[in-house]
Coordinates of C-alpha atoms and ligand atoms in Angstrom, one line a residue:
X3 CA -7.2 -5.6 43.8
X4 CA -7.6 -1.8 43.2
X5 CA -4.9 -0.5 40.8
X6 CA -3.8 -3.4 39.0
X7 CA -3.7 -3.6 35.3
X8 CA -6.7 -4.8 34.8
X9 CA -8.4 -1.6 35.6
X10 CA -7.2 -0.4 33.3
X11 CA -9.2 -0.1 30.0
X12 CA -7.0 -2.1 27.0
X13 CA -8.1 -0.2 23.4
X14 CA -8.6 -2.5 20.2
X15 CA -5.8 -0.4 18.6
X16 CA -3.5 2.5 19.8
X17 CA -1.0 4.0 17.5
X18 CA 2.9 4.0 18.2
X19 CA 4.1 7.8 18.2
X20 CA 8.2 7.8 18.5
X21 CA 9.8 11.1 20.3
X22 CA 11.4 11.6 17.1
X23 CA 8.0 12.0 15.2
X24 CA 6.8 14.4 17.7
X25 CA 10.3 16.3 17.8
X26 CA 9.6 16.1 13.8
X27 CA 6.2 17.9 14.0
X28 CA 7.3 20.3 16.8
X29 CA 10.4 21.6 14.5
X30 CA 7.6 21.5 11.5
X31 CA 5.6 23.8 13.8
X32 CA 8.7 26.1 14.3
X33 CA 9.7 26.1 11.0
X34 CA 7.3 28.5 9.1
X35 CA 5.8 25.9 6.7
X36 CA 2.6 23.9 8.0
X37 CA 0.5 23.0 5.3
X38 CA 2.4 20.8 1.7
X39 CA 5.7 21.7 1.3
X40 CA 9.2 19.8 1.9
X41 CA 7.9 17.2 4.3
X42 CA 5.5 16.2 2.1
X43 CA 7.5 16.0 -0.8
X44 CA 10.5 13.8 1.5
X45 CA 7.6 11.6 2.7
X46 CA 6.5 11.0 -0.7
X47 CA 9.9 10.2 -2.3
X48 CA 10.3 7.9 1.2
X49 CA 7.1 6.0 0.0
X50 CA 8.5 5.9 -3.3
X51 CA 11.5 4.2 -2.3
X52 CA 9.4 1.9 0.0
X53 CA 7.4 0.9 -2.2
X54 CA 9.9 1.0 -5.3
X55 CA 6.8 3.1 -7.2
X56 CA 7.3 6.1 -9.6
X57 CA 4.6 8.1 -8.2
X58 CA 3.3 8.6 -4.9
X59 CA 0.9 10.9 -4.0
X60 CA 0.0 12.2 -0.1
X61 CA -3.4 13.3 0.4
X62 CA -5.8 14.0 3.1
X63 CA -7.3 10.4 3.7
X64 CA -7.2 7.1 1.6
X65 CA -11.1 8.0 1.0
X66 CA -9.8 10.9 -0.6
X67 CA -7.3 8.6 -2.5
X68 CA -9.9 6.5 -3.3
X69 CA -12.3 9.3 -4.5
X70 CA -9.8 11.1 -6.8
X71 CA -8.6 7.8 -8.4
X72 CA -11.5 6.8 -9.5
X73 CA -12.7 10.7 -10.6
X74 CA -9.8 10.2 -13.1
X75 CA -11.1 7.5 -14.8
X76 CA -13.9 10.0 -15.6
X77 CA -16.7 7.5 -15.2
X78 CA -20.3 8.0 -16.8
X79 CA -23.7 7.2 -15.0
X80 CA -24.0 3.6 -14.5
X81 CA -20.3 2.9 -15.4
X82 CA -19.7 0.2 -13.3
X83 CA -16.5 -0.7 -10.5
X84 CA -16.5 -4.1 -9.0
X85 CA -15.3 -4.4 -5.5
X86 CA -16.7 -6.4 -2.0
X87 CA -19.0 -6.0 0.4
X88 CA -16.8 -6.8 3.4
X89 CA -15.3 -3.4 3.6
X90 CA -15.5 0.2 5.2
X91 CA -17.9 2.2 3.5
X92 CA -15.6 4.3 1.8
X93 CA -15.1 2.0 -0.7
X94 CA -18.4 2.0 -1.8
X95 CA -19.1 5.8 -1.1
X96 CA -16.4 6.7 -3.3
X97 CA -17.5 4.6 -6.3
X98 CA -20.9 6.9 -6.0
X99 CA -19.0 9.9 -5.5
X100 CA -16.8 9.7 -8.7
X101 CA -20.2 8.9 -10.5
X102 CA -20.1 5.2 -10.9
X103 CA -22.4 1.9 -10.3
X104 CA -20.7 -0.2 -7.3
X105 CA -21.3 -4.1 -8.5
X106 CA -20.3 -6.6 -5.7
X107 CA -19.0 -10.2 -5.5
X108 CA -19.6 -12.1 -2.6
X109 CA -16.4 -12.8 0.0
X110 CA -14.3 -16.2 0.6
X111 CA -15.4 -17.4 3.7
X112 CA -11.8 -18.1 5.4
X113 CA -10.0 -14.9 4.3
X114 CA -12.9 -12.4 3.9
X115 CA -11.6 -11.2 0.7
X116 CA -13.4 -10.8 -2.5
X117 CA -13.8 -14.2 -4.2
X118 CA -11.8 -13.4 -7.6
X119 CA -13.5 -17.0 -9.3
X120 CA -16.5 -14.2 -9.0
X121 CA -15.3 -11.0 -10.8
X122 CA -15.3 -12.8 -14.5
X123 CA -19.3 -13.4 -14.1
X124 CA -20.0 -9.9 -12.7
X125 CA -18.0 -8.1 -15.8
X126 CA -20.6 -6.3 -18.2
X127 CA -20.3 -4.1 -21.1
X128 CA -20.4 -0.9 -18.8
X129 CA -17.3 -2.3 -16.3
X130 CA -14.8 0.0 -16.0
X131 CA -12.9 -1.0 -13.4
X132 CA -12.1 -3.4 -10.0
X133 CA -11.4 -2.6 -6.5
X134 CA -10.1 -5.5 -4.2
X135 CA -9.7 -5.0 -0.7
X136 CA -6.9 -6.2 0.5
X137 CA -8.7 -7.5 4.0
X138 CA -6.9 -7.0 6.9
X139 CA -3.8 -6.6 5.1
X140 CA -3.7 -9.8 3.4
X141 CA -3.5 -9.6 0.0
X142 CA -6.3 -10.8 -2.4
X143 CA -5.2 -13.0 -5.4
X144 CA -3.9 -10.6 -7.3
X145 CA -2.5 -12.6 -10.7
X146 CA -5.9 -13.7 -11.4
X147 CA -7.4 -10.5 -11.0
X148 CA -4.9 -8.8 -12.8
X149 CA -5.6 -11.0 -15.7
X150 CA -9.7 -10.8 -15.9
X151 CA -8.7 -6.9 -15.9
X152 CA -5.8 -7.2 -18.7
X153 CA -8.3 -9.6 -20.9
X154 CA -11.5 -7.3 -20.4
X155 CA -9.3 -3.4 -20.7
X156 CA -10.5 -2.6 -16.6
X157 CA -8.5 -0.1 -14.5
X158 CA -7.9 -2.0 -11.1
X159 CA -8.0 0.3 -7.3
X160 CA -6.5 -1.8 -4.8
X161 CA -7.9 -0.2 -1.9
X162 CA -4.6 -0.7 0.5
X163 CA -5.7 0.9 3.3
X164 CA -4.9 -1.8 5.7
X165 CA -1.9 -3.2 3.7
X166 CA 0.9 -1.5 3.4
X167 CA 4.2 -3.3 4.1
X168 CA 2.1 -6.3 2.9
X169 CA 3.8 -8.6 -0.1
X170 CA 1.9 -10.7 -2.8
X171 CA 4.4 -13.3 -4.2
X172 CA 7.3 -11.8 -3.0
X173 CA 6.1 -8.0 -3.9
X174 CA 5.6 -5.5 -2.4
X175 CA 2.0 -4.3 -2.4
X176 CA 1.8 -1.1 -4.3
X177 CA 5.1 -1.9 -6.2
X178 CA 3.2 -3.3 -9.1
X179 CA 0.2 -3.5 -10.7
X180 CA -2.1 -0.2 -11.5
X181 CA -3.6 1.5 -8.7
X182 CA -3.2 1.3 -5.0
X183 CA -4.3 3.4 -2.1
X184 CA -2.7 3.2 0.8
X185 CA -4.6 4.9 4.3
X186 CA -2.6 7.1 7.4
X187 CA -5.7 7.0 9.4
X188 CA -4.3 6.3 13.8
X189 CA -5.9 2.9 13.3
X190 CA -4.0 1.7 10.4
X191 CA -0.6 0.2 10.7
X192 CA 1.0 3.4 10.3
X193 CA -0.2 6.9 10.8
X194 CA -0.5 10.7 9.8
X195 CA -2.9 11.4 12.4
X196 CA -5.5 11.2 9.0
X197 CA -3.7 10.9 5.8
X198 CA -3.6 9.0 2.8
X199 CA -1.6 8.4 -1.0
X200 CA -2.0 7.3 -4.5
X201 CA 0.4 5.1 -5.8
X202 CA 0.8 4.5 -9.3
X203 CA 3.0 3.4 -12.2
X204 CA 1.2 5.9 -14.9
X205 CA 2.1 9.0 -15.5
X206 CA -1.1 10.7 -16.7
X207 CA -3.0 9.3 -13.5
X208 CA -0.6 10.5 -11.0
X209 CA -0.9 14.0 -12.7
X210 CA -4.8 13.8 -12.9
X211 CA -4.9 12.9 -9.2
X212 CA -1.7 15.8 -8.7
X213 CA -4.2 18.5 -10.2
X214 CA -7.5 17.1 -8.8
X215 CA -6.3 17.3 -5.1
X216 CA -5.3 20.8 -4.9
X217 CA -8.7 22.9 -6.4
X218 CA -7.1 21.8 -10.7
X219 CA -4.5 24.2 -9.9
X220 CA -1.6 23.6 -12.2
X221 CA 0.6 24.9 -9.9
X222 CA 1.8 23.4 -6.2
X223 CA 1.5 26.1 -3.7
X224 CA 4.9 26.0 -1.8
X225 CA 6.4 26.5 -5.5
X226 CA 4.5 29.7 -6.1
X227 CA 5.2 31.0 -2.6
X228 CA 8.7 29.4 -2.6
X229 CA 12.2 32.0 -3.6
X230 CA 11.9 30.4 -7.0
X231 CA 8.5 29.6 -8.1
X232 CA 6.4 31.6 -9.7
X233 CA 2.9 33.2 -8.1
X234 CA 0.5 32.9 -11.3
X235 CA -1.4 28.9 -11.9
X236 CA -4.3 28.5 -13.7
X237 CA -7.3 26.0 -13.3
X238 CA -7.5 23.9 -15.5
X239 CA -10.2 21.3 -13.8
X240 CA -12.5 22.1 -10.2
X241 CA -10.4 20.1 -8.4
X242 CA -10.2 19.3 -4.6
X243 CA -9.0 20.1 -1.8
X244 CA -7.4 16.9 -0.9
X245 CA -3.5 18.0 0.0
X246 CA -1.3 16.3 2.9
X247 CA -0.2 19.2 5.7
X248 CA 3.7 19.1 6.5
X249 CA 2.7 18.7 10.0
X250 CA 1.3 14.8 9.0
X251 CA 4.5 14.2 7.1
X252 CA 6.3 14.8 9.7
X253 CA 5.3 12.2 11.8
X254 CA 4.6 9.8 8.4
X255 CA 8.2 10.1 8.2
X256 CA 9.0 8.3 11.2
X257 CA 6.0 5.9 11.1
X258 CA 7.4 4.6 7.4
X259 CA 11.0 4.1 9.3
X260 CA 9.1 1.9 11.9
X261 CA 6.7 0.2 10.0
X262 CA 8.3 -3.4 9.1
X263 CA 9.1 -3.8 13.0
X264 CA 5.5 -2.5 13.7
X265 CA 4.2 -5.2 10.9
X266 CA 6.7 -7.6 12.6
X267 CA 5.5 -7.4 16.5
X268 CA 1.7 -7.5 14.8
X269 CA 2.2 -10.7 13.4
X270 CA 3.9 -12.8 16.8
X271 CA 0.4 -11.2 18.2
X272 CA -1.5 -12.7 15.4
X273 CA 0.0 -15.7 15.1
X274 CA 0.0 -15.8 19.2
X275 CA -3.7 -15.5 19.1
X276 CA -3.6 -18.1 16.7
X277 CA -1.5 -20.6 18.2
X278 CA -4.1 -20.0 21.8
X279 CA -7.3 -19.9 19.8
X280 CA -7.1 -22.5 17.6
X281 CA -9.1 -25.1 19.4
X282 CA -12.4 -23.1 21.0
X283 CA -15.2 -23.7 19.6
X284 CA -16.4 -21.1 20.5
X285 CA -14.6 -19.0 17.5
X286 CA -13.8 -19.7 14.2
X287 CA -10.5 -18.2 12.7
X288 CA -9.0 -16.5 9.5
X289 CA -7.6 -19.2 7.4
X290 CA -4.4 -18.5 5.0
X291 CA -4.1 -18.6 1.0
X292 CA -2.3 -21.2 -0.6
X293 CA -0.2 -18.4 -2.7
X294 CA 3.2 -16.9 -0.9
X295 CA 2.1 -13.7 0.4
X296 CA 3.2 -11.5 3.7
X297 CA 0.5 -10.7 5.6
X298 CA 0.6 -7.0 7.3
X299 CA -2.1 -8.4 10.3
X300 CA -3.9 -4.9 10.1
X301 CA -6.7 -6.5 12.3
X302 CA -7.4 -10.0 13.7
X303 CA -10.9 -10.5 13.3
X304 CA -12.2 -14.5 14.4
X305 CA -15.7 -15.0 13.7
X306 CA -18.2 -15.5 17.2
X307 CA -20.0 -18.7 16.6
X308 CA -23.3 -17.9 18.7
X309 CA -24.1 -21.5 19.2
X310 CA -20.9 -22.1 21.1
X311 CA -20.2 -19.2 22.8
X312 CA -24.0 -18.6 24.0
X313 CA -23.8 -15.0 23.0
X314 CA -24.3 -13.4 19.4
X315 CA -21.0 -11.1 18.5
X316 CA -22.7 -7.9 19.8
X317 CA -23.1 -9.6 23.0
X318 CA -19.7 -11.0 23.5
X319 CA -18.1 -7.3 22.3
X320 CA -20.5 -6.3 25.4
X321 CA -19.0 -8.4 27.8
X322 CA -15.4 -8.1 27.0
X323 CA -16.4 -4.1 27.0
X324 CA -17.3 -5.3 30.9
X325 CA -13.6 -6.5 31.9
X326 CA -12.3 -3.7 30.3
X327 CA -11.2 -5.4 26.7
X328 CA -11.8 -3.5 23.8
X329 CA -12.7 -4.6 20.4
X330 CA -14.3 -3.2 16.9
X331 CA -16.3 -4.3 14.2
X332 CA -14.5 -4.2 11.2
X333 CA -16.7 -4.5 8.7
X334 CA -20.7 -5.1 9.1
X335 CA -21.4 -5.7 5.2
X336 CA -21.8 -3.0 3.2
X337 CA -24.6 -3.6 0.6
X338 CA -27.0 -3.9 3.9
X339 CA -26.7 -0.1 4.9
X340 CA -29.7 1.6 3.9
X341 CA -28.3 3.9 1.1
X342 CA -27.4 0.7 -0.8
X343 CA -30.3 -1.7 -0.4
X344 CA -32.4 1.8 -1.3
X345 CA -30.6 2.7 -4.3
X346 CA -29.1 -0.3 -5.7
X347 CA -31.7 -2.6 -4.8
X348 CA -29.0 -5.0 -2.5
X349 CA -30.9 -7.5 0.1
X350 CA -30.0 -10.1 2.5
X351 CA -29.2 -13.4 1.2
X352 CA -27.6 -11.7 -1.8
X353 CA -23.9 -12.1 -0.6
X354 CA -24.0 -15.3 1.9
X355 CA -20.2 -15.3 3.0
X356 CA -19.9 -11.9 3.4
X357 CA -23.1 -11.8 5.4
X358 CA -22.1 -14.6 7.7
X359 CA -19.2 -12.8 8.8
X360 CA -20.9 -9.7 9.6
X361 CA -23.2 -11.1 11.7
X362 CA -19.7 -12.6 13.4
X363 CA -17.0 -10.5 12.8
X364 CA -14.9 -8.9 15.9
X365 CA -11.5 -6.8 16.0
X366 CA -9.7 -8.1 19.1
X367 CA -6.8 -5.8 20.6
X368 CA -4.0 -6.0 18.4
X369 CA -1.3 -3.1 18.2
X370 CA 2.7 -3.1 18.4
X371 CA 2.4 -1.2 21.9
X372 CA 0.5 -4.9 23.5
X373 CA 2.5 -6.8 25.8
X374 CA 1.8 -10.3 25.9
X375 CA 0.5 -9.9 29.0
X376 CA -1.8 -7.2 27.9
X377 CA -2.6 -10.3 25.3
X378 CA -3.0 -12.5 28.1
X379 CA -5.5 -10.5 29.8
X380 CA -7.6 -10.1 26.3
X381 CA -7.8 -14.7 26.5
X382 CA -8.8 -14.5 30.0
X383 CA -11.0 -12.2 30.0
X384 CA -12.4 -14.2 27.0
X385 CA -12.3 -17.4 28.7
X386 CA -13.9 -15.9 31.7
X387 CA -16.7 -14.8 29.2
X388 CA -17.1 -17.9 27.5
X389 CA -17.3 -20.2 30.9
Ligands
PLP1 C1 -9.8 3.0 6.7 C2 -10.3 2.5 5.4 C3 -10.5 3.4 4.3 C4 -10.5 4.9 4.5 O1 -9.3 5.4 5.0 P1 -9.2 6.9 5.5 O2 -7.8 7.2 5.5 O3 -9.8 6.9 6.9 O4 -10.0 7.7 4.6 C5 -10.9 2.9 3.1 N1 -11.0 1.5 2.9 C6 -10.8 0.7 3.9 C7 -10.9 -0.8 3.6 C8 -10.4 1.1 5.2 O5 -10.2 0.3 6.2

């Protein structure tokens, strides 16, 4: 066999670009207006309507998002954010960057999300605020969390990147609650090319982040430059440079449009690798919450038991790498990088679950583009592996 699909190499993620997003960006490109201007401000009110929010907010990435959120809370040196080690390092990194302490809690073993019977012990007289990770887009216990923050006055930063479309009892995520940050990125389940937002329910957030993401102007640039606005701003704050381009709306619009049937054909691929999977030993799988929630199956991410499979995780992403499978490592934990044992004194054995499962953790294919068959070939290829 020469040119049959199995030559051909089968990506852990590929985003799903519609001909009318690129007819979208090409008429952006003709228009005259590039960078922010009416795109943005359509594919903001879309997310607004979406996510039934008063304030949405595009940026340049969710790290940016993330960064300019928690810059608003104006945070003093070792003002400390709770959040979770099994995450990309952005959540951390921006904790640092907005001048804050990041204090972790260890993961649940089954869901990899932050533990929230943890958060109550690790609040101190200098927490300011909480940032769950919504892992994989299923949603962390939110009503418990909400309530240590309520009872203790903490701001809570749901890092969203991998969950929007995703519900927590029947919500929404990003439709209630404080703060949530929601990421474009081409991996996510819907994309800008890069791109992120702010969602929020309070006013005088939305208009710190609003000022902080474009240099503390007070001004919008396509008002000053626009028939009726006017040319002079002021800076009031050294803000950013954080602002979403037209050109990313443009196709944002028509990701948002797709996004529940990109969500839906994610989870009969999830729930098909489930429904195969469920029995080899050689992997142990994601387990669900008790609560009703609607999970938005960003990754699927079964642990490599070594013993079984006869190969450590780096080993079996090697091998499936070999028939032409691709997978990622979403996330190694985060308080073992070097920056954070150096500076914040993290070690190994300090966060057991979340350790575990980065020794284990693998991202196998899972996009709305994959046929079955294109799933098939990711179990044989494993079974072939494994025999
Ligand atoms: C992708 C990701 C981010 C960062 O998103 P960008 O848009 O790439 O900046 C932050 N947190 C988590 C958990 C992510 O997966």
């Amino acid at each position: 066999m020469t040119n049959d699909s199995k030559e051909q190499f089968l990506p852990f993620s590929r985003p799903t670009i519609s001909q009318e997003a690129i007819d979208e960006v090409v008429t952006c490109l003709k228009s005259g207006w590039i960078t922010t201007g009416p795109r943005v401000k359509q594919f903001e009110e879309d997310l607004k309507n979406y996510l039934n929010a008063p304030y949405a907010l595009c940026l340049t990435s969710a790290t940016a998002g993330l960064h300019l959120a928690l810059t608003a809370l104006k945070l003093k040196p070792d003002d400390e954010v709770i959040t979770t080690p099994m995450t990309f390092a952005a959540t951390l990194n921006t904790i640092v960057l907005a001048g804050g302490t990041p204090v972790l809690v260890d993961v649940e073993p089954g869901t990899y999300n932050m533990d929230v019977t943890k958060i109550a012990k690790a609040v101190t007289k200098r927490t300011r605020a909480i940032m769950p990770v919504h892992f994989a887009g299923l949603p962390v216990d939110l009503d418990p969390l909400y309530d240590i923050a309520k009872k203790h006055n903490l701001r809570v930063i749901e890092d969203a990147a991998h969950a929007i479309g995703a519900e927590y009892k029947g919500k929404r995520i990003g439709s209630f609650g404080d703060i949530q940050v929601f990421s474009f990125h081409p991996n996510k389940n819907m994309t800008t090319g890069e791109g992120g937002c702010v969602v929020t329910r309070d006013e005088q957030l939305a208009s710190e982040v609003a000022l902080l993401r474009f240099h503390g102007m007070d001004r919008e640039a396509w008002n000053r430059f626009g028939k009726t606005g006017s040319q002079h701003y002021e800076i009031i704050a050294p803000g950013y440079k954080y602002n979403m381009m037209d050109i990313q709306a443009a196709l944002g619009l028509h990701q948002l449009k797709a996004l529940d049937g990109f969500i839906k054909r994610r989870t009969d691929l999830a729930l098909r690798y489930h429904a195969i999977l469920k029995d080899w030993p050689q992997l142990t799988l994601t387990t669900s919450p008790s609560y009703d929630r609607l999970h938005a199956w960003h990754l699927y991410t079964p642990l490599v038991n070594p013993e079984k499979a006869g190969m450590d995780r780096n080993g079996f992403m090697a091998a499936l790498k070999e028939r032409n499978i691709g997978t990622g490592l979403h996330y190694r934990a985060a308080h073992l990088y070097p920056y954070y044992r150096e500076n914040y004194g993290f070690k190994p054995g300090d966060f057991p679950n979340a350790e575990k499962i980065s020794d284990r953790i693998v991202s196998l294919p899972l996009f709305p583009l994959m046929s079955n068959s294109d799933q098939d070939r990711v179990i044989s290829a494993m079974k072939d592996v494994f025999k």
